XYZ file of C-alpha atoms in Angstrom:
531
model
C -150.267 -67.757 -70.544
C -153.719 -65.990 -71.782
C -152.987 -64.390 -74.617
C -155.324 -61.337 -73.767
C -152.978 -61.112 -70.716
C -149.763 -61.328 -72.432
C -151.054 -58.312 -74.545
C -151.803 -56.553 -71.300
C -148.661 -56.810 -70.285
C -146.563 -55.999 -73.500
C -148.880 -52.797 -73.544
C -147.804 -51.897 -70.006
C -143.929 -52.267 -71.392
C -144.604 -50.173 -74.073
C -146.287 -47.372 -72.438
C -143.451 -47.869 -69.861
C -140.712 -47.368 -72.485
C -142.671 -43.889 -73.963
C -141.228 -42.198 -70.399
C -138.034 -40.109 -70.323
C -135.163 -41.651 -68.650
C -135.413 -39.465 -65.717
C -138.505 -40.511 -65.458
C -137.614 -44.200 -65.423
C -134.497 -43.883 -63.434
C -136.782 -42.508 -60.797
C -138.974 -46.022 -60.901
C -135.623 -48.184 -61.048
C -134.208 -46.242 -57.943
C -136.787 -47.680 -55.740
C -135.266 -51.317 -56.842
C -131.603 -50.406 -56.296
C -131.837 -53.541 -53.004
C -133.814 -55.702 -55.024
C -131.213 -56.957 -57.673
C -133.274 -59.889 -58.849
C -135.750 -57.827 -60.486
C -133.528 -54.987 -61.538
C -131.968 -57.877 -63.563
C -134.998 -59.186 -64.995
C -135.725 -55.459 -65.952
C -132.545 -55.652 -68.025
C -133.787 -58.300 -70.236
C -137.275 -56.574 -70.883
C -135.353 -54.710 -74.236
C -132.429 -52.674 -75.121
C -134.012 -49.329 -73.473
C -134.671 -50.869 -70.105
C -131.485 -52.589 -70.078
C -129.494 -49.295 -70.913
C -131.384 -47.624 -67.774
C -131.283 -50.565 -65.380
C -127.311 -51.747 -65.658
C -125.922 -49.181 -63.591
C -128.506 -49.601 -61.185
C -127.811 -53.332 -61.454
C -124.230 -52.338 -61.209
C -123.903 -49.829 -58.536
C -123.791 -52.141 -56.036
C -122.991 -55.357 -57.237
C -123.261 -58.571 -55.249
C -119.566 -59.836 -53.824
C -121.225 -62.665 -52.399
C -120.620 -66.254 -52.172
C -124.353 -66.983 -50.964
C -125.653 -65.619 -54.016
C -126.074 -68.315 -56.644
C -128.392 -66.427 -58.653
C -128.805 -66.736 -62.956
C -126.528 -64.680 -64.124
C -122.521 -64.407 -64.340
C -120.569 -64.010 -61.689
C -119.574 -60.581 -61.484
C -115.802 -60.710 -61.064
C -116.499 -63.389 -64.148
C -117.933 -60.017 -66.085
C -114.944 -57.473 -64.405
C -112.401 -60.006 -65.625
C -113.293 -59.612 -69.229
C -113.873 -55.980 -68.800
C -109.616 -55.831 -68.318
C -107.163 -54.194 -70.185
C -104.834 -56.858 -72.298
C -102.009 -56.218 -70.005
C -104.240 -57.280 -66.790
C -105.387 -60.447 -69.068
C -102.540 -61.627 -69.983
C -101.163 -61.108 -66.617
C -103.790 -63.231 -65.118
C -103.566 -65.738 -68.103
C -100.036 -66.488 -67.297
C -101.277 -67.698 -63.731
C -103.547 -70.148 -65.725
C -106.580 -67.870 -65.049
C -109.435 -68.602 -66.848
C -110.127 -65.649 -68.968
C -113.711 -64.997 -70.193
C -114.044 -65.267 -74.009
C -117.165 -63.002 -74.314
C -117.231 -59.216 -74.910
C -118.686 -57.248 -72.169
C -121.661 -54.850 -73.676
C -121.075 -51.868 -70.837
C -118.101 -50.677 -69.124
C -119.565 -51.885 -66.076
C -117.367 -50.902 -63.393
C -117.726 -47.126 -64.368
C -121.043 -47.834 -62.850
C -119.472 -49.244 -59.343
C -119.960 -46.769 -56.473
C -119.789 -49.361 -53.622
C -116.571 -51.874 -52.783
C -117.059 -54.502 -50.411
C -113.145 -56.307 -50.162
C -114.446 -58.851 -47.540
C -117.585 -60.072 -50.533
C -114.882 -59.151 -53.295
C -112.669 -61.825 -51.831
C -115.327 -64.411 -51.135
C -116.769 -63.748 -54.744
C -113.224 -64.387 -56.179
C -112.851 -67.430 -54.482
C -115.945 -68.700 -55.748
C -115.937 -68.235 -58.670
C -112.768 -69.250 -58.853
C -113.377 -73.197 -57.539
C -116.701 -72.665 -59.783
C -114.384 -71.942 -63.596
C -110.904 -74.169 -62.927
C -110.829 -77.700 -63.901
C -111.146 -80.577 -61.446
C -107.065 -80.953 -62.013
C -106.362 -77.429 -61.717
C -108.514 -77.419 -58.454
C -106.800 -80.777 -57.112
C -103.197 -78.589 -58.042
C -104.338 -75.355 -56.333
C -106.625 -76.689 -53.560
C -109.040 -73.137 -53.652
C -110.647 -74.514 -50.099
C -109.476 -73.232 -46.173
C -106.771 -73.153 -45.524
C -105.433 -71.709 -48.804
C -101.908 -72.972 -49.765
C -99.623 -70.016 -50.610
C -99.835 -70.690 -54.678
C -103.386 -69.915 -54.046
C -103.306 -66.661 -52.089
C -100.386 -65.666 -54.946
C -103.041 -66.001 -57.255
C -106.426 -65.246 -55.661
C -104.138 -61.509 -54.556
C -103.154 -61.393 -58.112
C -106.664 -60.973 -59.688
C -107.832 -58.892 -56.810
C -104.769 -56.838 -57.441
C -105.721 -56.526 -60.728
C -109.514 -55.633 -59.673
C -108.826 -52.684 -57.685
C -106.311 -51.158 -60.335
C -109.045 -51.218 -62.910
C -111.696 -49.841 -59.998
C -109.737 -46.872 -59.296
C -109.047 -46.212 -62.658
C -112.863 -46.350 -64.167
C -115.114 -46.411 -60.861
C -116.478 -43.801 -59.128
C -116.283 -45.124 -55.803
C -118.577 -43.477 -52.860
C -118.213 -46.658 -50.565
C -115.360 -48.929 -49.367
C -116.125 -51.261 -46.547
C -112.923 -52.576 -45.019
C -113.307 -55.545 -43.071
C -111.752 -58.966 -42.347
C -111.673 -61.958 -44.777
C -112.332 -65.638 -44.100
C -109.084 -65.925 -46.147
C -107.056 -63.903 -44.408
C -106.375 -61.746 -47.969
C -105.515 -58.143 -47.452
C -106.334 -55.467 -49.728
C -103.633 -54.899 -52.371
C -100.880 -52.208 -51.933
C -103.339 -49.692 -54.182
C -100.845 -46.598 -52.854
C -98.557 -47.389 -55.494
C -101.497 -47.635 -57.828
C -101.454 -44.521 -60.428
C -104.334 -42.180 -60.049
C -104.717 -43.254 -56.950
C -106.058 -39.551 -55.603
C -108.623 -39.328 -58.362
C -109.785 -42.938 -58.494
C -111.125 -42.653 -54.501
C -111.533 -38.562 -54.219
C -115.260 -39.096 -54.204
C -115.447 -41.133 -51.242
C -118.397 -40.595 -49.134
C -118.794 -43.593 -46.958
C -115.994 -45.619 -45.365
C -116.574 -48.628 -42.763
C -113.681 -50.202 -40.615
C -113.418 -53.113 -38.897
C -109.847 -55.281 -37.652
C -108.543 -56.216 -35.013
C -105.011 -54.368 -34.531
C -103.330 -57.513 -34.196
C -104.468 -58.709 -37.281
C -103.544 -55.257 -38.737
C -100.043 -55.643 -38.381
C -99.655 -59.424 -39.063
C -102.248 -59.759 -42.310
C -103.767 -56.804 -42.855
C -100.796 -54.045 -43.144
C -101.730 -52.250 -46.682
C -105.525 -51.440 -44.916
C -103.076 -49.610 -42.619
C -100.779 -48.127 -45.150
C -104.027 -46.836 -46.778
C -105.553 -45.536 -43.677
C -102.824 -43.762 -42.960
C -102.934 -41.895 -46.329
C -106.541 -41.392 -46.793
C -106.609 -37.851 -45.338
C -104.482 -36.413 -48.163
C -106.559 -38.707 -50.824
C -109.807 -37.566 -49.385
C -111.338 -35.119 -47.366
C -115.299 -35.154 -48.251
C -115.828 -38.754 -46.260
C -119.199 -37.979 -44.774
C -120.309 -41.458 -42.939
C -118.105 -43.045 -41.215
C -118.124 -46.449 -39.107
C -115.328 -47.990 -37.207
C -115.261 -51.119 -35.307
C -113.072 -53.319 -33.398
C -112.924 -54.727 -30.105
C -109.553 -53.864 -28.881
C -107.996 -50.235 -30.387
C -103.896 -49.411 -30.283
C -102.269 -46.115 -29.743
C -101.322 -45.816 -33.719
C -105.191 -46.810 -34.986
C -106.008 -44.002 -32.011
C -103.568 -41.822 -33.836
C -105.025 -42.763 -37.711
C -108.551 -42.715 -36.781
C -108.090 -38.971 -34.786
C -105.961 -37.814 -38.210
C -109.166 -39.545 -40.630
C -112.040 -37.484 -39.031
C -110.230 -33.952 -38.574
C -108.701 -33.916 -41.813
C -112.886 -34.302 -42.741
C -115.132 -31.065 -44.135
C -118.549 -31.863 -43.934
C -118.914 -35.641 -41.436
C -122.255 -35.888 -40.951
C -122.687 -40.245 -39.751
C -120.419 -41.436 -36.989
C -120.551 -45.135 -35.886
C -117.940 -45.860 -33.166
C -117.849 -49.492 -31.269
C -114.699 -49.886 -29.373
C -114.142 -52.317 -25.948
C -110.735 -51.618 -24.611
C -108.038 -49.134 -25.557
C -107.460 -45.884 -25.826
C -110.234 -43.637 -27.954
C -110.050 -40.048 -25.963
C -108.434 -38.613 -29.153
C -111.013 -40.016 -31.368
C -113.783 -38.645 -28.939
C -112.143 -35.638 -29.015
C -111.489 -35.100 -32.812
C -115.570 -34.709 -32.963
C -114.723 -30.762 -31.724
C -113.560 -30.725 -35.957
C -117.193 -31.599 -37.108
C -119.378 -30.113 -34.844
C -121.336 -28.009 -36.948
C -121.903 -30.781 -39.602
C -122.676 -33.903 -37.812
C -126.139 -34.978 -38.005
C -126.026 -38.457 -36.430
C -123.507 -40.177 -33.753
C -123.950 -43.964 -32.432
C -121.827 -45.091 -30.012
C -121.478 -48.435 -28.705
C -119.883 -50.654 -25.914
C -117.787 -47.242 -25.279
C -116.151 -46.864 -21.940
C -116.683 -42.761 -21.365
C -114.960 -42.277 -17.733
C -113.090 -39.406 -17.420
C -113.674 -38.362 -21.216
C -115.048 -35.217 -21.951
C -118.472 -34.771 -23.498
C -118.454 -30.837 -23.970
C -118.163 -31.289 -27.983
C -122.044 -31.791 -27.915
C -122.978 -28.382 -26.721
C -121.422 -27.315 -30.048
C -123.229 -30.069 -32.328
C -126.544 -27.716 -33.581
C -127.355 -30.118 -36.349
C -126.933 -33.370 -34.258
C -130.526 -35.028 -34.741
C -129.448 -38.782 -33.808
C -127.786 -39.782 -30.623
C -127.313 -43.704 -29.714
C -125.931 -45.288 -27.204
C -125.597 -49.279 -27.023
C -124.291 -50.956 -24.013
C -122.289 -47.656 -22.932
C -120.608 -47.157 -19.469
C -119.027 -44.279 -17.907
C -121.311 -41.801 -18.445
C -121.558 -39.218 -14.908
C -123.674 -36.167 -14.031
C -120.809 -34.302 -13.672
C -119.814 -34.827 -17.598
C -123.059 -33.962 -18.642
C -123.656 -30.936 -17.004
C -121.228 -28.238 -19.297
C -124.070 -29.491 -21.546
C -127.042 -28.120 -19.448
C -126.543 -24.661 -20.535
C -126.876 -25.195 -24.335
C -129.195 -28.191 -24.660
C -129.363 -30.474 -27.338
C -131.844 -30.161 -30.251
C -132.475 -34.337 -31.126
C -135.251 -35.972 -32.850
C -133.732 -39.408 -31.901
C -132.547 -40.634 -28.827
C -131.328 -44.689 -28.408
C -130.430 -45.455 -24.475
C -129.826 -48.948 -24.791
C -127.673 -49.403 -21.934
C -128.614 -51.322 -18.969
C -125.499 -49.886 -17.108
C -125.900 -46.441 -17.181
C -127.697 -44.931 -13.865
C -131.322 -43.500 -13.668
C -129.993 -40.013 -13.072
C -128.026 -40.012 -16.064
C -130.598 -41.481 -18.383
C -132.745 -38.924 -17.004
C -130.782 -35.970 -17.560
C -129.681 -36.879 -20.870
C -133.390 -37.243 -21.736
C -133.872 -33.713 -20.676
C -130.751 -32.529 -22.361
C -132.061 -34.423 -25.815
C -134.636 -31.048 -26.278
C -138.077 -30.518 -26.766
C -138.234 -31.529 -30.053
C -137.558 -34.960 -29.438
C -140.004 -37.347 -31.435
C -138.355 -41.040 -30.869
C -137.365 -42.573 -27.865
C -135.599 -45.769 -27.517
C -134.887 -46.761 -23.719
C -133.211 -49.656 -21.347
C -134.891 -49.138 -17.737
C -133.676 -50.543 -15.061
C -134.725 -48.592 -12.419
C -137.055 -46.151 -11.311
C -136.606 -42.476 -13.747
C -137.250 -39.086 -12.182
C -141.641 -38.748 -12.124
C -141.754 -35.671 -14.641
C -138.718 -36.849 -16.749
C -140.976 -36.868 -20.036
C -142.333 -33.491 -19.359
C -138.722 -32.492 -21.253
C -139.776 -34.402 -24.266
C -143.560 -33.649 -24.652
C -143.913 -34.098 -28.565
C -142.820 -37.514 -28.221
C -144.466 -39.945 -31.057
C -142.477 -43.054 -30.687
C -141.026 -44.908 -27.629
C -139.714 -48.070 -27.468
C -139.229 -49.742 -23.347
C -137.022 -52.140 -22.532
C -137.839 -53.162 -18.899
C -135.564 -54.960 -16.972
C -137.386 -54.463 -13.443
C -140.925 -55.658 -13.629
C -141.652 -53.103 -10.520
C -141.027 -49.917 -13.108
C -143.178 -51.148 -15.856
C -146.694 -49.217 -14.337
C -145.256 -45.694 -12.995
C -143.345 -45.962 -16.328
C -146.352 -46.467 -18.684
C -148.932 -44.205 -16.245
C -146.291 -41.436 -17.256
C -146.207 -42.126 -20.794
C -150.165 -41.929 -21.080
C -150.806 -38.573 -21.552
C -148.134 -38.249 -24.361
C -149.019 -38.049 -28.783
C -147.543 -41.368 -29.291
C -147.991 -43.069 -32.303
C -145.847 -46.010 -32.220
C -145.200 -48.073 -28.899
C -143.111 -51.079 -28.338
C -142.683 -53.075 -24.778
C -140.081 -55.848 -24.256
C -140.356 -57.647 -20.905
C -140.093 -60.537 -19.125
C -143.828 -60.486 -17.755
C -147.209 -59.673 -18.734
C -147.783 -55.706 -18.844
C -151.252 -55.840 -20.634
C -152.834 -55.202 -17.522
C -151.386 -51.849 -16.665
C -151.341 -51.318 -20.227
C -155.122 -51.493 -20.777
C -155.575 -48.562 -18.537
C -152.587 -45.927 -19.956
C -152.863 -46.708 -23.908
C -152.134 -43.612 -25.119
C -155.057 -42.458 -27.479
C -153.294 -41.489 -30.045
C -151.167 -44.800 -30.459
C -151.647 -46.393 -34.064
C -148.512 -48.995 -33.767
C -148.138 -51.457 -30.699
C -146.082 -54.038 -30.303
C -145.799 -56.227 -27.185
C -142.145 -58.403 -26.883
C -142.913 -60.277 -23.507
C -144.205 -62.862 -21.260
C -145.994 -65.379 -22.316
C -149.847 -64.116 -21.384
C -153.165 -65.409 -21.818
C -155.785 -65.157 -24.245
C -158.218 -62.923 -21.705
C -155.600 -60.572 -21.047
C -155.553 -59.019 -24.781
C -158.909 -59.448 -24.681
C -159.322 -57.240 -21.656
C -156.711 -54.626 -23.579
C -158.247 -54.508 -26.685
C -162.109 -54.556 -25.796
C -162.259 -50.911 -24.618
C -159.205 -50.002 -26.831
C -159.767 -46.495 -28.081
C -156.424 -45.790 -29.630
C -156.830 -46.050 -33.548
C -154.401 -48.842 -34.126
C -153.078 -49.213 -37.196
C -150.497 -52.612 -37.046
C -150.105 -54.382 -34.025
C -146.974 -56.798 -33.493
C -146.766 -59.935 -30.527
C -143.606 -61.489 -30.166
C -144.592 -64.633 -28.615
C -142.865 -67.828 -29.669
C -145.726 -70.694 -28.868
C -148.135 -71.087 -31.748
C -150.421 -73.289 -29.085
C -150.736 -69.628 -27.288
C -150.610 -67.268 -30.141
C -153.475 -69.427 -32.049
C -155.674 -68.177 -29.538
C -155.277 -64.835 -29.841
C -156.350 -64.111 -33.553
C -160.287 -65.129 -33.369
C -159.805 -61.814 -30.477
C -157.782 -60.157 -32.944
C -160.727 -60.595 -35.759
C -163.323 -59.410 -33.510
C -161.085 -56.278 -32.726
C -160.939 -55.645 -36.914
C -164.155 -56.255 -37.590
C -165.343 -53.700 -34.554
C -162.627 -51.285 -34.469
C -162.277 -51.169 -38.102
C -158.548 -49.230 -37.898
C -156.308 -52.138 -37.640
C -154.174 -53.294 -41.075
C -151.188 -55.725 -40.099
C -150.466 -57.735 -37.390
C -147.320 -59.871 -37.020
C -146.353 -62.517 -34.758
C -143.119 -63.498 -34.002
C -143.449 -67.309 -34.454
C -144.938 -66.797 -38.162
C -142.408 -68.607 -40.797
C -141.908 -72.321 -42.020
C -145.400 -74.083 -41.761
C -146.885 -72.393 -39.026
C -147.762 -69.704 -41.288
C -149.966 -72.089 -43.417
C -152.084 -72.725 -40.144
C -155.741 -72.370 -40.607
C -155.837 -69.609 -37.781
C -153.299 -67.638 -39.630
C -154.972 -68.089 -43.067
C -158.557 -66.763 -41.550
C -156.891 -63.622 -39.909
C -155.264 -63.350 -43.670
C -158.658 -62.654 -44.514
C -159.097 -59.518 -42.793
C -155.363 -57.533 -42.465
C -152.261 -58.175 -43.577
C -150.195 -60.647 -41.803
C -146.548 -60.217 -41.305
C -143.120 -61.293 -40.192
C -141.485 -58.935 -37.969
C -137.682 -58.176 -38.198
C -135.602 -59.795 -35.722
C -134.383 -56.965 -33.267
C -130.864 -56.130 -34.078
C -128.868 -53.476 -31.603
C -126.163 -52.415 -33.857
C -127.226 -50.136 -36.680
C -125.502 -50.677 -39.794
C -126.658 -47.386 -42.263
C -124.365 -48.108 -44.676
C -126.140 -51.247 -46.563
C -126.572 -49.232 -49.365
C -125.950 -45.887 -51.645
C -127.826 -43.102 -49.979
């Protein structure tokens, strides 16, 4: 390296290390999901290191995938242990980690994922025993009962020492390639204090599964409203629900003060009491999703009560009749957010809960089948996002004719055919973020959109999967930047693996930024990370 840039860059360190932790802890905040580079951070010296651990640590990666440089962490945990927990573990010809951890690192731990702790554990177990020990134990599917002895042993031995020196805000319960339940932490001591700062908790087993493998979840379930009540996002998930998890889950959210996230995806079984336990946190609850929920004949009246409800989703939701929604007409709801994303839910209803969703509604995400009332969007007139999925090609021009005259900024349209037609004559003005998922269409026809486009886009997106076609579209895309002079990232949907090395991708690179856009995903997990 040049020297004269190796001095630049020790005197950026330096100037760096002159700010106040607070300061600092501010700058390694923004790369709490990027634990690559917090890591390198903690090798810069002993002042960055001392800031960026518990970062680094916060939300340590349980995950087999993750091969990265450094020790595994349930390598590190093990040698953080207590001598009785070591020689416990030593006993079951554990390998025990010689070295001397430098930080207490699981008083940094605020999230626990048991599904990656398991995988992790297995790893790095098959990773540290001898090729006889592994040819004895066999620590590959399925796992002979000597191994699960010993895999729930250090796990066992994991949680005790998280509940005694973590603060844990997350636990994420959910179903292990193994089969390995979580350990029976209720006879743990401390037990109250070790989890009494739980924010976030995320469910999802089967309740057959419950009662055969997973039975201390359920013991622990069961006892979590009188270990915590301050939970404040909550997701729960299964495909099939039981009277007793109907009974737990009901007991979980009113035993709650201040629930403010609410994920609930449930199939078949009975939920009306879980539905119904939402009357307890109606003046706290900020966000509710909702998905593949069968609502007949349950009441919806707890939403005339929910003033601070900004976020309402619905995916691939059935049920839902005039007649529930009306109790609801007299006190309106106040949303910013609104996800309809389900096909089966009639016209009328989408429409009235679109006028029920308030004035103030800015985003709008919506499954159309059919035909919605003309002035429907006359309820919603500050609108600045929408996002149309059409499933009726016959709806897509009343639809976007309507949509014309509102302040969007950001537009998406997923379709089967080619809408650029209709949608050269109704861009909204104001639109600076457009992105078309449809039909394969020609060349000419985003030509024809984007010649007399006077909407100041900003980043436009295609989701077409033929290179052939989409090759054609950037020297149009080029002459719209260099006329227009607004536009600054486009993405197509093919772009990855060698196609984004094509010439006609490396002369658009020239002018905007060039992107991969996210694959669409319908569930919404919010709990990734520490909020």
């Amino acid at each position: 390296m040049d020297p004269k840039i190796l001095s630049n860059k020790r005197k950026i360190i330096a100037s760096f290390s002159d700010l106040p932790p607070e300061s600092m802890n501010e700058i390694f905040k923004n790369f709490q999901d990027d634990k690559l580079s917090l890591y390198y951070c903690s090798l810069v010296n002993r002042y960055w290191c001392q800031l960026a651990i518990p970062w680094l640590w916060s939300q340590p990666i349980f995950n087999s995938e993750s091969r990265d440089e450094y020790i595994s962490p349930v390598e590190t945990l093990i040698s953080c242990l207590d001598n009785n927990s070591k020689i416990k573990l030593s006993e079951l010809r554990i390998p025990i980690p010689l070295h001397r951890p430098l930080f207490k690192y699981a008083t940094f731990i605020k999230k626990l994922d048991h599904a990656e702790l398991c995988a992790e554990t297995v790893m790095w177990l098959r990773n540290g025993l001898t090729r006889e020990q592994l040819r004895i134990m066999r620590v590959v599917l399925p796992l002979s009962l000597e191994v699960k002895n010993i895999l729930n042993n250090v796990i066992t031995e994991l949680y005790k020492h998280f509940i005694k020196n973590s603060n844990l805000q997350m636990i994420i319960l959910k179903g292990t390639g193994w089969g390995l339940d979580i350990p029976n932490i209720l006879s743990i001591n401390n037990l109250r204090s070790g989890i009494s700062n739980l924010r976030t908790l995320c469910y999802s087993i089967q309740p057959t599964l419950q009662i055969q493998i997973y039975e201390n979840m359920l013991k622990f379930l069961e006892l979590l409203p009188n270990l915590c009540k301050d939970i404040e996002n909550l997701e729960l998930s299964m495909n099939i629900i039981d009277h007793n998890l109907e009974r737990i889950f009901y007991n979980i959210i009113s035993s709650q003060n201040n629930l403010t996230k609410f994920i609930f995806d449930c199939e078949i079984g009975p939920i009306s009491k879980i539905i119904n336990s939402l009357y307890t946190q109606t003046n706290s609850i900020t966000f509710i999703e909702f998905r593949n929920i069968d609502f007949y004949s349950i009441s919806l009246e707890f939403l005339i009560h929910c003033s601070n409800l900004r976020d309402l989703r619905l995916y691939y939701c059935k049920g839902i009749s005039l007649q529930q929604l009306l109790p609801i007409r007299s006190s309106p709801l106040n949303l910013k957010t609104l996800y309809l994303k389900s096909p089966v839910i009639l016209s009328e209803v989408i429409s009235l809960i679109i006028e029920l969703a308030g004035v103030k509604l800015q985003n709008l995400f919506l499954t159309i089948n059919t035909y919605l009332f003309d002035n429907i969007f006359n309820f919603c007139p500050d609108l600045k996002s929408i996002d149309l999925d059409f499933r009726n090609e016959n709806i897509i021009i009343p639809i976007l004719s309507s949509i014309k005259i509102l302040p969007l900024e950001y537009l998406a349209i997923h379709c089967c055919t080619n809408p650029l037609k209709c949608l050269k004559d109704n861009l909204p003005l104001t639109l600076k973020h457009l992105e078309i998922d449809v039909g394969i269409f020609q060349a000419e026809d985003l030509e024809d959109l984007l010649i007399d486009c006077q909407a100041p886009l900003k980043t436009m997106i295609i989701r077409e999967g033929l290179r052939r076609i989409s090759d054609n579209y950037i020297p149009i895309l080029i002459d719209f930047i260099l006329k227009k002079k607004t536009l600054q990232s486009v993405g197509f949907h093919f772009l990855g693996g060698s196609s984004s090395f094509s010439p006609s991708i490396q002369e658009l690179k020239k002018y905007v930024k060039v992107i991969k856009p996210s694959i669409h995903n319908t569930h919404t997990y919010l709990w990734s990370t520490i909020q």
